[in-house]
Amino acid sequence: MRLATLSHGTPDGALILASRDAQRCLAATGIADTLQQAIEHWDAVEAPLRALASRLEQGEGEPLDHGHLLAPLPRAWQWLDGSAFPQHGELMQKAFGLPPIETDRPLMYQGLSDRFLPGHADVPLPSEADGIDFEGEYGIITDAVPMGTPAGHALRHVKLVLLINDWSLRAIAPVEMKTGFGWVQAKPACSVAPFAVTPDELGEAWKDGRVHLPLEVTLNGQWFGHPHGSEMAFGFHDLIAHAARTRDLVAGTIIGSGTVSNAGYASVGSCCLSERRAIEMIASGKPATPFLRFNDRIRMEARGGPFGSIDQQVTAVR
């Protein structure tokens, strides 16, 4: 199933199902008003939602207006972002002379969750001097996860899979990291591609708790990278178990993979500017690629994936 949220004047929008060709939709009226409601009652609503999806593939439905789609989950109880691609961390450590992080646990932080931006809306930010950067990654939405859930039982809690752009302000991040209290200003709201999909929609591309698809990124129409999602050191089952070790996870928790990054970065490129700049620093001693400027456009899409695209322009706050 491909689920989406249509804007209709409320913060959480209205839940719809989208056809596989992304041309038609049916409202989930009478089943679940919002995606959050659906996630909270997944066992009861999954079958009728799948029946709607079947009707869509048989030709029913209204034309889908992509311009009125919100993020699939416009606001969530919790957003936890991992850093599960080791190549990204290794490049950053080498470029900046940082010691390796001595841990066998996944890296994860808790970020802003009271809003997620639609994948085709402008992204207003206060200053180019903040070091505006994008980070392409995959994510999942869970149902309620009990405290202490082991990794071996965690994938059953993955109800939907997402494509996310985790915006970062690189000039602010080092200052906040030095305080030891974590990020606030350095991590504005994330953007999300329009369709949240059930894992079966990915077919063979969903295995081992990972999205086995290349994430293609273009900047101002020019290729930037297409690293593959399979190189996560920790799968989403590991990330769920890590997050739930000492607490329950509420239904509607979103967990991100962190920036998709591959060992073969020389040929597949990157999913964020900071990694590209780190590669340049390692090669020549200084970065050549600038951070984003206002009116720059970033586009992300999983090749062969069902999420739709993220296609956004950075603008100045007015």
Short mmCIF file of N, CA and C in Angstrom, two decimals, residues 6 8 17 35 38 48-49 66 68 86 93 97 117 142 145 150 170 174 182 199 221 224 246 303:
data_model
loop_
_atom_site.label_atom_id
_atom_site.label_comp_id
_atom_site.label_asym_id
_atom_site.label_seq_id
_atom_site.Cartn_x
_atom_site.Cartn_y
_atom_site.Cartn_z
N LEU A 6 -3.50 14.20 2.57
CA LEU A 6 -3.99 15.32 1.78
C LEU A 6 -4.28 16.50 2.70
N HIS A 8 -6.17 19.48 4.19
CA HIS A 8 -7.57 19.94 4.19
C HIS A 8 -7.84 20.87 5.36
N LEU A 17 -5.24 6.74 0.21
CA LEU A 17 -4.41 5.73 -0.43
C LEU A 17 -4.15 6.16 -1.87
N LEU A 35 -3.15 9.42 9.25
CA LEU A 35 -2.17 8.34 9.30
C LEU A 35 -1.83 7.99 10.75
N ALA A 38 -4.37 5.66 11.93
CA ALA A 38 -4.20 4.34 11.33
C ALA A 38 -3.09 3.56 12.02
N PRO A 48 -9.06 -3.34 5.84
CA PRO A 48 -9.88 -2.44 5.02
C PRO A 48 -9.05 -1.46 4.18
N LEU A 49 -7.89 -1.05 4.68
CA LEU A 49 -7.03 -0.19 3.87
C LEU A 49 -6.52 -0.95 2.65
N HIS A 66 -1.03 16.19 -6.53
CA HIS A 66 0.22 16.14 -5.78
C HIS A 66 0.53 17.45 -5.08
N HIS A 68 -1.30 19.20 -3.30
CA HIS A 68 -1.98 19.33 -2.02
C HIS A 68 -1.59 18.23 -1.03
N PRO A 86 28.42 3.43 8.21
CA PRO A 86 29.73 3.72 8.80
C PRO A 86 30.65 4.55 7.91
N GLN A 93 35.30 11.78 10.26
CA GLN A 93 36.38 11.69 11.25
C GLN A 93 37.75 11.94 10.61
N GLY A 97 39.92 15.20 11.52
CA GLY A 97 40.87 14.73 12.53
C GLY A 97 40.21 14.35 13.83
N LEU A 117 7.99 18.54 6.72
CA LEU A 117 7.65 19.35 5.56
C LEU A 117 7.25 18.48 4.38
N THR A 142 6.87 3.10 13.11
CA THR A 142 6.52 1.92 13.90
C THR A 142 5.12 2.04 14.50
N VAL A 145 5.90 -0.02 20.31
CA VAL A 145 6.98 -0.98 20.54
C VAL A 145 7.22 -1.07 22.05
N PRO A 150 13.61 -7.05 21.55
CA PRO A 150 14.91 -7.39 20.95
C PRO A 150 14.89 -7.19 19.44
N ARG A 170 25.14 23.28 9.17
CA ARG A 170 26.46 22.78 9.57
C ARG A 170 27.29 23.79 10.37
N PRO A 174 28.54 22.25 15.18
CA PRO A 174 29.70 22.07 16.07
C PRO A 174 29.57 22.83 17.38
N GLY A 182 23.30 18.40 22.80
CA GLY A 182 22.69 17.98 21.54
C GLY A 182 22.18 19.13 20.71
N PRO A 199 6.09 -2.31 3.89
CA PRO A 199 7.32 -2.97 3.45
C PRO A 199 7.14 -3.90 2.25
N GLY A 221 19.76 20.39 -10.67
CA GLY A 221 19.67 19.63 -11.90
C GLY A 221 20.88 18.80 -12.24
N PHE A 224 24.41 14.40 -8.13
CA PHE A 224 25.24 14.55 -6.93
C PHE A 224 25.64 13.21 -6.35
N THR A 246 15.24 1.15 26.90
CA THR A 246 14.84 1.63 28.23
C THR A 246 13.50 2.34 28.23
N ARG A 303 15.72 5.15 -6.71
CA ARG A 303 15.57 4.53 -8.03
C ARG A 303 14.74 3.26 -7.93
#
